[in-house]
Amino acid sequence: MNKVLYVPAHFQALPGKAADAWSKKKSPKQSDSLVDGERLSRDIAAAVETLNAQGYEVQSIMPITSGKYDFATMHGSGSMFESGGYGYGYSFTQGVTIIARRIGGNLPAKVEEDAEELNPLPLFDQDSEI
């Protein structure tokens, strides 16, 4: 049997001075582009440890990426030299999907064969506990 688990990434907390530099109305506490890699590593390690304790062996860990972009155009009075624009985009790791396979003889052989043939993969959303 296989099990699929999603581990979400979290953005880095902004240092106090950087957060205070914003206006009082908009004071972000977290970055919108820098993933907290250390926390993600700890979360992955905890998920793998839990899967191993449940009798699963990790087969693969796949990153899930997302992105953000923005652009603007400026139009002048009609001259080719008075118009232009800009654009940018970037991607970041939104989380990882862990695929694990049950090891050991916990299931009867016939049930295990049927399970491998159907290959059910229970999906967990980011709010589920590991």
Short mmCIF file of N, CA and C in Angstrom, two decimals:
data_model
loop_
_atom_site.label_atom_id
_atom_site.label_comp_id
_atom_site.label_asym_id
_atom_site.label_seq_id
_atom_site.Cartn_x
_atom_site.Cartn_y
_atom_site.Cartn_z
N MET A 1 0.82 -1.17 0.00
CA MET A 1 0.00 0.00 0.00
C MET A 1 0.87 1.24 0.00
N ASN A 2 0.38 2.24 -0.66
CA ASN A 2 1.09 3.52 -0.70
C ASN A 2 0.36 4.56 0.14
N LYS A 3 1.10 5.56 0.52
CA LYS A 3 0.52 6.69 1.26
C LYS A 3 1.15 7.95 0.71
N VAL A 4 0.33 8.97 0.49
CA VAL A 4 0.80 10.26 -0.02
C VAL A 4 0.54 11.30 1.06
N LEU A 5 1.56 12.10 1.33
CA LEU A 5 1.47 13.09 2.40
C LEU A 5 1.99 14.42 1.88
N TYR A 6 1.27 15.49 2.13
CA TYR A 6 1.71 16.83 1.74
C TYR A 6 2.25 17.57 2.96
N VAL A 7 3.45 18.14 2.83
CA VAL A 7 4.06 18.92 3.90
C VAL A 7 4.19 20.35 3.39
N PRO A 8 3.46 21.30 3.97
CA PRO A 8 3.51 22.68 3.47
C PRO A 8 4.79 23.39 3.90
N ALA A 9 5.24 24.31 3.06
CA ALA A 9 6.35 25.19 3.42
C ALA A 9 5.78 26.44 4.06
N HIS A 10 6.60 27.12 4.82
CA HIS A 10 6.21 28.37 5.46
C HIS A 10 7.23 29.43 5.10
N PHE A 11 6.77 30.67 5.00
CA PHE A 11 7.68 31.76 4.68
C PHE A 11 8.48 32.17 5.91
N GLN A 12 9.66 32.73 5.65
CA GLN A 12 10.52 33.20 6.73
C GLN A 12 9.88 34.38 7.45
N ALA A 13 10.11 34.45 8.74
CA ALA A 13 9.67 35.61 9.51
C ALA A 13 10.63 36.76 9.22
N LEU A 14 10.08 37.95 9.07
CA LEU A 14 10.92 39.12 8.83
C LEU A 14 11.52 39.59 10.15
N PRO A 15 12.77 40.04 10.11
CA PRO A 15 13.36 40.58 11.34
C PRO A 15 12.58 41.80 11.80
N GLY A 16 12.64 42.11 13.07
CA GLY A 16 11.88 43.21 13.65
C GLY A 16 12.08 44.53 12.94
N LYS A 17 13.31 44.88 12.59
CA LYS A 17 13.57 46.18 11.96
C LYS A 17 12.95 46.24 10.57
N ALA A 18 13.02 45.14 9.82
CA ALA A 18 12.45 45.15 8.47
C ALA A 18 10.92 45.28 8.54
N ALA A 19 10.31 44.59 9.50
CA ALA A 19 8.86 44.67 9.64
C ALA A 19 8.44 46.06 10.10
N ASP A 20 9.24 46.69 10.97
CA ASP A 20 8.92 48.02 11.47
C ASP A 20 9.09 49.10 10.41
N ALA A 21 9.87 48.81 9.37
CA ALA A 21 10.13 49.81 8.33
C ALA A 21 8.88 50.08 7.49
N TRP A 22 7.93 49.17 7.48
CA TRP A 22 6.70 49.36 6.73
C TRP A 22 5.80 50.31 7.49
N SER A 23 4.82 50.84 6.79
CA SER A 23 3.88 51.74 7.45
C SER A 23 3.12 50.99 8.53
N LYS A 24 2.56 51.68 9.46
CA LYS A 24 1.85 51.05 10.58
C LYS A 24 0.62 50.28 10.09
N LYS A 25 0.04 50.71 8.95
CA LYS A 25 -1.14 50.03 8.43
C LYS A 25 -0.79 48.69 7.81
N LYS A 26 0.38 48.60 7.20
CA LYS A 26 0.81 47.37 6.55
C LYS A 26 2.16 46.97 7.12
N SER A 27 2.16 46.15 8.13
CA SER A 27 3.39 45.71 8.76
C SER A 27 3.50 44.20 8.62
N PRO A 28 4.09 43.72 7.51
CA PRO A 28 4.16 42.27 7.31
C PRO A 28 5.08 41.62 8.34
N LYS A 29 4.67 40.48 8.81
CA LYS A 29 5.47 39.72 9.76
C LYS A 29 6.24 38.60 9.07
N GLN A 30 5.83 38.25 7.84
CA GLN A 30 6.49 37.18 7.09
C GLN A 30 6.81 37.66 5.69
N SER A 31 7.89 37.11 5.16
CA SER A 31 8.26 37.39 3.78
C SER A 31 7.20 36.80 2.86
N ASP A 32 7.08 37.35 1.66
CA ASP A 32 6.17 36.75 0.68
C ASP A 32 6.94 36.03 -0.42
N SER A 33 8.27 35.87 -0.22
CA SER A 33 9.05 35.19 -1.25
C SER A 33 10.16 34.29 -0.72
N LEU A 34 10.51 34.39 0.56
CA LEU A 34 11.59 33.59 1.12
C LEU A 34 11.02 32.46 1.98
N VAL A 35 11.22 31.22 1.53
CA VAL A 35 10.73 30.06 2.24
C VAL A 35 11.68 29.75 3.40
N ASP A 36 11.13 29.37 4.54
CA ASP A 36 11.92 28.98 5.70
C ASP A 36 12.40 27.54 5.49
N GLY A 37 13.57 27.40 4.88
CA GLY A 37 14.11 26.09 4.53
C GLY A 37 14.42 25.23 5.73
N GLU A 38 14.88 25.83 6.81
CA GLU A 38 15.18 25.04 8.01
C GLU A 38 13.92 24.43 8.59
N ARG A 39 12.85 25.21 8.64
CA ARG A 39 11.58 24.68 9.16
C ARG A 39 11.04 23.59 8.24
N LEU A 40 11.13 23.80 6.93
CA LEU A 40 10.65 22.79 5.99
C LEU A 40 11.43 21.49 6.16
N SER A 41 12.74 21.59 6.35
CA SER A 41 13.56 20.38 6.57
C SER A 41 13.13 19.65 7.84
N ARG A 42 12.88 20.39 8.91
CA ARG A 42 12.43 19.77 10.17
C ARG A 42 11.05 19.11 9.97
N ASP A 43 10.16 19.79 9.24
CA ASP A 43 8.83 19.23 9.00
C ASP A 43 8.89 17.96 8.16
N ILE A 44 9.78 17.95 7.16
CA ILE A 44 9.96 16.74 6.33
C ILE A 44 10.51 15.61 7.18
N ALA A 45 11.52 15.91 8.01
CA ALA A 45 12.11 14.88 8.87
C ALA A 45 11.06 14.29 9.81
N ALA A 46 10.21 15.14 10.37
CA ALA A 46 9.15 14.66 11.27
C ALA A 46 8.15 13.78 10.52
N ALA A 47 7.80 14.18 9.30
CA ALA A 47 6.86 13.39 8.50
C ALA A 47 7.45 12.03 8.13
N VAL A 48 8.72 12.01 7.75
CA VAL A 48 9.39 10.75 7.40
C VAL A 48 9.48 9.84 8.62
N GLU A 49 9.81 10.42 9.76
CA GLU A 49 9.89 9.63 11.00
C GLU A 49 8.53 9.03 11.35
N THR A 50 7.47 9.81 11.20
CA THR A 50 6.12 9.32 11.47
C THR A 50 5.74 8.20 10.50
N LEU A 51 6.03 8.40 9.21
CA LEU A 51 5.74 7.36 8.22
C LEU A 51 6.50 6.08 8.53
N ASN A 52 7.78 6.20 8.88
CA ASN A 52 8.58 5.02 9.22
C ASN A 52 8.00 4.30 10.44
N ALA A 53 7.56 5.05 11.44
CA ALA A 53 6.98 4.45 12.64
C ALA A 53 5.67 3.72 12.32
N GLN A 54 4.96 4.16 11.27
CA GLN A 54 3.71 3.53 10.86
C GLN A 54 3.95 2.36 9.91
N GLY A 55 5.22 2.06 9.62
CA GLY A 55 5.54 0.92 8.76
C GLY A 55 5.64 1.27 7.29
N TYR A 56 5.91 2.52 6.96
CA TYR A 56 6.06 2.95 5.57
C TYR A 56 7.52 3.31 5.30
N GLU A 57 7.92 3.10 4.05
CA GLU A 57 9.24 3.49 3.59
C GLU A 57 9.05 4.55 2.50
N VAL A 58 9.76 5.66 2.63
CA VAL A 58 9.62 6.75 1.68
C VAL A 58 10.18 6.33 0.32
N GLN A 59 9.39 6.53 -0.72
CA GLN A 59 9.80 6.22 -2.09
C GLN A 59 10.29 7.47 -2.81
N SER A 60 9.64 8.60 -2.58
CA SER A 60 10.07 9.84 -3.23
C SER A 60 9.53 11.05 -2.47
N ILE A 61 10.25 12.15 -2.64
CA ILE A 61 9.82 13.44 -2.11
C ILE A 61 9.89 14.43 -3.26
N MET A 62 8.75 15.01 -3.61
CA MET A 62 8.68 15.91 -4.77
C MET A 62 8.31 17.32 -4.32
N PRO A 63 9.09 18.32 -4.74
CA PRO A 63 8.73 19.70 -4.39
C PRO A 63 7.52 20.17 -5.20
N ILE A 64 6.69 20.97 -4.58
CA ILE A 64 5.56 21.61 -5.25
C ILE A 64 5.90 23.10 -5.31
N THR A 65 5.97 23.64 -6.50
CA THR A 65 6.35 25.05 -6.64
C THR A 65 5.15 25.89 -7.05
N SER A 66 5.18 27.12 -6.62
CA SER A 66 4.20 28.12 -7.02
C SER A 66 4.97 29.35 -7.45
N GLY A 67 4.28 30.34 -7.97
CA GLY A 67 4.97 31.54 -8.41
C GLY A 67 4.12 32.77 -8.27
N LYS A 68 4.78 33.89 -8.35
CA LYS A 68 4.11 35.19 -8.32
C LYS A 68 4.70 36.02 -9.45
N TYR A 69 3.91 36.94 -9.93
CA TYR A 69 4.39 37.82 -10.99
C TYR A 69 3.64 39.14 -10.91
N ASP A 70 4.18 40.12 -11.60
CA ASP A 70 3.51 41.41 -11.73
C ASP A 70 4.07 42.09 -12.97
N PHE A 71 3.32 43.01 -13.51
CA PHE A 71 3.77 43.77 -14.67
C PHE A 71 2.99 45.07 -14.73
N ALA A 72 3.51 45.99 -15.48
CA ALA A 72 2.84 47.27 -15.70
C ALA A 72 3.27 47.80 -17.06
N THR A 73 2.37 48.48 -17.70
CA THR A 73 2.71 49.13 -18.97
C THR A 73 2.40 50.61 -18.82
N MET A 74 3.18 51.40 -19.50
CA MET A 74 3.00 52.85 -19.47
C MET A 74 2.81 53.32 -20.90
N HIS A 75 1.78 54.08 -21.13
CA HIS A 75 1.51 54.60 -22.46
C HIS A 75 1.67 56.11 -22.43
N GLY A 76 2.49 56.59 -23.30
CA GLY A 76 2.71 58.03 -23.38
C GLY A 76 1.74 58.68 -24.35
N SER A 77 2.17 59.73 -24.99
CA SER A 77 1.31 60.50 -25.88
C SER A 77 1.26 59.90 -27.29
N GLY A 78 1.70 58.70 -27.44
CA GLY A 78 1.63 58.06 -28.75
C GLY A 78 3.00 57.82 -29.36
N SER A 79 4.01 58.48 -28.88
CA SER A 79 5.35 58.26 -29.39
C SER A 79 5.87 56.92 -28.91
N MET A 80 6.57 56.22 -29.75
CA MET A 80 7.13 54.93 -29.41
C MET A 80 8.10 55.05 -28.23
N PHE A 81 8.73 56.19 -28.07
CA PHE A 81 9.73 56.38 -27.03
C PHE A 81 9.12 56.79 -25.69
N GLU A 82 7.84 57.08 -25.67
CA GLU A 82 7.19 57.51 -24.44
C GLU A 82 6.36 56.40 -23.79
N SER A 83 6.49 55.20 -24.25
CA SER A 83 5.75 54.10 -23.64
C SER A 83 6.71 52.96 -23.33
N GLY A 84 6.31 52.14 -22.44
CA GLY A 84 7.16 51.02 -22.03
C GLY A 84 6.50 50.28 -20.89
N GLY A 85 7.29 49.56 -20.15
CA GLY A 85 6.73 48.82 -19.03
C GLY A 85 7.78 47.94 -18.39
N TYR A 86 7.33 47.16 -17.46
CA TYR A 86 8.22 46.23 -16.78
C TYR A 86 7.42 45.00 -16.38
N GLY A 87 8.12 43.98 -16.04
CA GLY A 87 7.49 42.77 -15.54
C GLY A 87 8.51 41.93 -14.79
N TYR A 88 8.05 41.14 -13.85
CA TYR A 88 8.93 40.25 -13.13
C TYR A 88 8.13 39.04 -12.67
N GLY A 89 8.83 38.02 -12.35
CA GLY A 89 8.20 36.82 -11.83
C GLY A 89 9.22 35.98 -11.08
N TYR A 90 8.74 35.19 -10.16
CA TYR A 90 9.62 34.29 -9.42
C TYR A 90 8.81 33.10 -8.93
N SER A 91 9.51 32.05 -8.58
CA SER A 91 8.84 30.87 -8.06
C SER A 91 9.41 30.55 -6.68
N PHE A 92 8.65 29.78 -5.91
CA PHE A 92 9.07 29.36 -4.59
C PHE A 92 8.47 28.00 -4.29
N THR A 93 9.07 27.30 -3.35
CA THR A 93 8.58 25.99 -2.96
C THR A 93 7.38 26.17 -2.05
N GLN A 94 6.24 25.67 -2.48
CA GLN A 94 5.02 25.77 -1.69
C GLN A 94 4.96 24.68 -0.64
N GLY A 95 5.58 23.56 -0.94
CA GLY A 95 5.60 22.42 -0.02
C GLY A 95 6.19 21.23 -0.74
N VAL A 96 6.08 20.07 -0.13
CA VAL A 96 6.57 18.85 -0.75
C VAL A 96 5.51 17.77 -0.60
N THR A 97 5.50 16.86 -1.56
CA THR A 97 4.65 15.68 -1.49
C THR A 97 5.55 14.49 -1.25
N ILE A 98 5.23 13.71 -0.23
CA ILE A 98 6.00 12.53 0.12
C ILE A 98 5.17 11.31 -0.26
N ILE A 99 5.77 10.40 -1.02
CA ILE A 99 5.12 9.15 -1.38
C ILE A 99 5.85 8.02 -0.67
N ALA A 100 5.11 7.22 0.08
CA ALA A 100 5.69 6.14 0.85
C ALA A 100 4.95 4.84 0.57
N ARG A 101 5.66 3.73 0.73
CA ARG A 101 5.10 2.40 0.52
C ARG A 101 5.17 1.62 1.83
N ARG A 102 4.07 0.93 2.14
CA ARG A 102 4.05 0.12 3.36
C ARG A 102 5.03 -1.04 3.21
N ILE A 103 5.79 -1.27 4.26
CA ILE A 103 6.73 -2.40 4.26
C ILE A 103 6.30 -3.38 5.32
N GLY A 104 6.73 -4.60 5.21
CA GLY A 104 6.39 -5.61 6.21
C GLY A 104 5.15 -6.37 5.81
N GLY A 105 4.83 -7.39 6.58
CA GLY A 105 3.72 -8.27 6.26
C GLY A 105 2.49 -8.00 7.10
N ASN A 106 2.09 -6.75 7.24
CA ASN A 106 0.93 -6.43 8.06
C ASN A 106 -0.39 -6.85 7.41
N LEU A 107 -0.42 -6.98 6.07
CA LEU A 107 -1.65 -7.33 5.37
C LEU A 107 -1.53 -8.73 4.78
N PRO A 108 -2.62 -9.47 4.70
CA PRO A 108 -2.59 -10.76 4.02
C PRO A 108 -2.14 -10.58 2.57
N ALA A 109 -1.49 -11.60 2.00
CA ALA A 109 -0.92 -11.50 0.65
C ALA A 109 -1.96 -11.10 -0.39
N LYS A 110 -3.17 -11.67 -0.34
CA LYS A 110 -4.21 -11.36 -1.33
C LYS A 110 -4.62 -9.89 -1.24
N VAL A 111 -4.80 -9.37 -0.03
CA VAL A 111 -5.17 -7.98 0.16
C VAL A 111 -4.06 -7.08 -0.35
N GLU A 112 -2.80 -7.46 -0.06
CA GLU A 112 -1.67 -6.66 -0.50
C GLU A 112 -1.59 -6.63 -2.03
N GLU A 113 -1.86 -7.79 -2.70
CA GLU A 113 -1.86 -7.82 -4.17
C GLU A 113 -2.95 -6.92 -4.73
N ASP A 114 -4.16 -7.01 -4.17
CA ASP A 114 -5.26 -6.16 -4.63
C ASP A 114 -4.93 -4.69 -4.42
N ALA A 115 -4.33 -4.36 -3.29
CA ALA A 115 -3.98 -2.97 -2.99
C ALA A 115 -2.94 -2.46 -3.97
N GLU A 116 -1.96 -3.29 -4.33
CA GLU A 116 -0.94 -2.86 -5.28
C GLU A 116 -1.55 -2.66 -6.67
N GLU A 117 -2.51 -3.50 -7.02
CA GLU A 117 -3.15 -3.39 -8.33
C GLU A 117 -3.96 -2.10 -8.42
N LEU A 118 -4.70 -1.76 -7.38
CA LEU A 118 -5.52 -0.55 -7.38
C LEU A 118 -4.70 0.69 -7.07
N ASN A 119 -3.66 0.52 -6.28
CA ASN A 119 -2.75 1.60 -5.90
C ASN A 119 -3.50 2.80 -5.32
N PRO A 120 -4.28 2.61 -4.25
CA PRO A 120 -4.98 3.75 -3.66
C PRO A 120 -3.99 4.69 -2.98
N LEU A 121 -4.15 5.97 -3.22
CA LEU A 121 -3.26 6.97 -2.64
C LEU A 121 -4.09 7.96 -1.85
N PRO A 122 -4.21 7.77 -0.54
CA PRO A 122 -4.97 8.76 0.24
C PRO A 122 -4.25 10.10 0.23
N LEU A 123 -4.97 11.16 -0.09
CA LEU A 123 -4.37 12.48 -0.15
C LEU A 123 -4.70 13.25 1.12
N PHE A 124 -3.74 14.03 1.59
CA PHE A 124 -3.92 14.84 2.77
C PHE A 124 -3.72 16.28 2.38
N ASP A 125 -4.61 17.15 2.85
CA ASP A 125 -4.42 18.55 2.55
C ASP A 125 -3.47 19.16 3.58
N GLN A 126 -3.07 20.40 3.37
CA GLN A 126 -2.06 21.00 4.21
C GLN A 126 -2.52 21.22 5.64
N ASP A 127 -3.80 21.13 5.92
CA ASP A 127 -4.29 21.32 7.27
C ASP A 127 -4.28 20.03 8.08
N SER A 128 -4.03 18.89 7.43
CA SER A 128 -4.08 17.62 8.15
C SER A 128 -2.82 17.43 8.99
N GLU A 129 -2.97 16.71 10.05
CA GLU A 129 -1.83 16.42 10.92
C GLU A 129 -1.04 15.26 10.33
N ILE A 130 0.23 15.22 10.63
CA ILE A 130 1.10 14.15 10.09
C ILE A 130 0.91 12.90 10.91
#
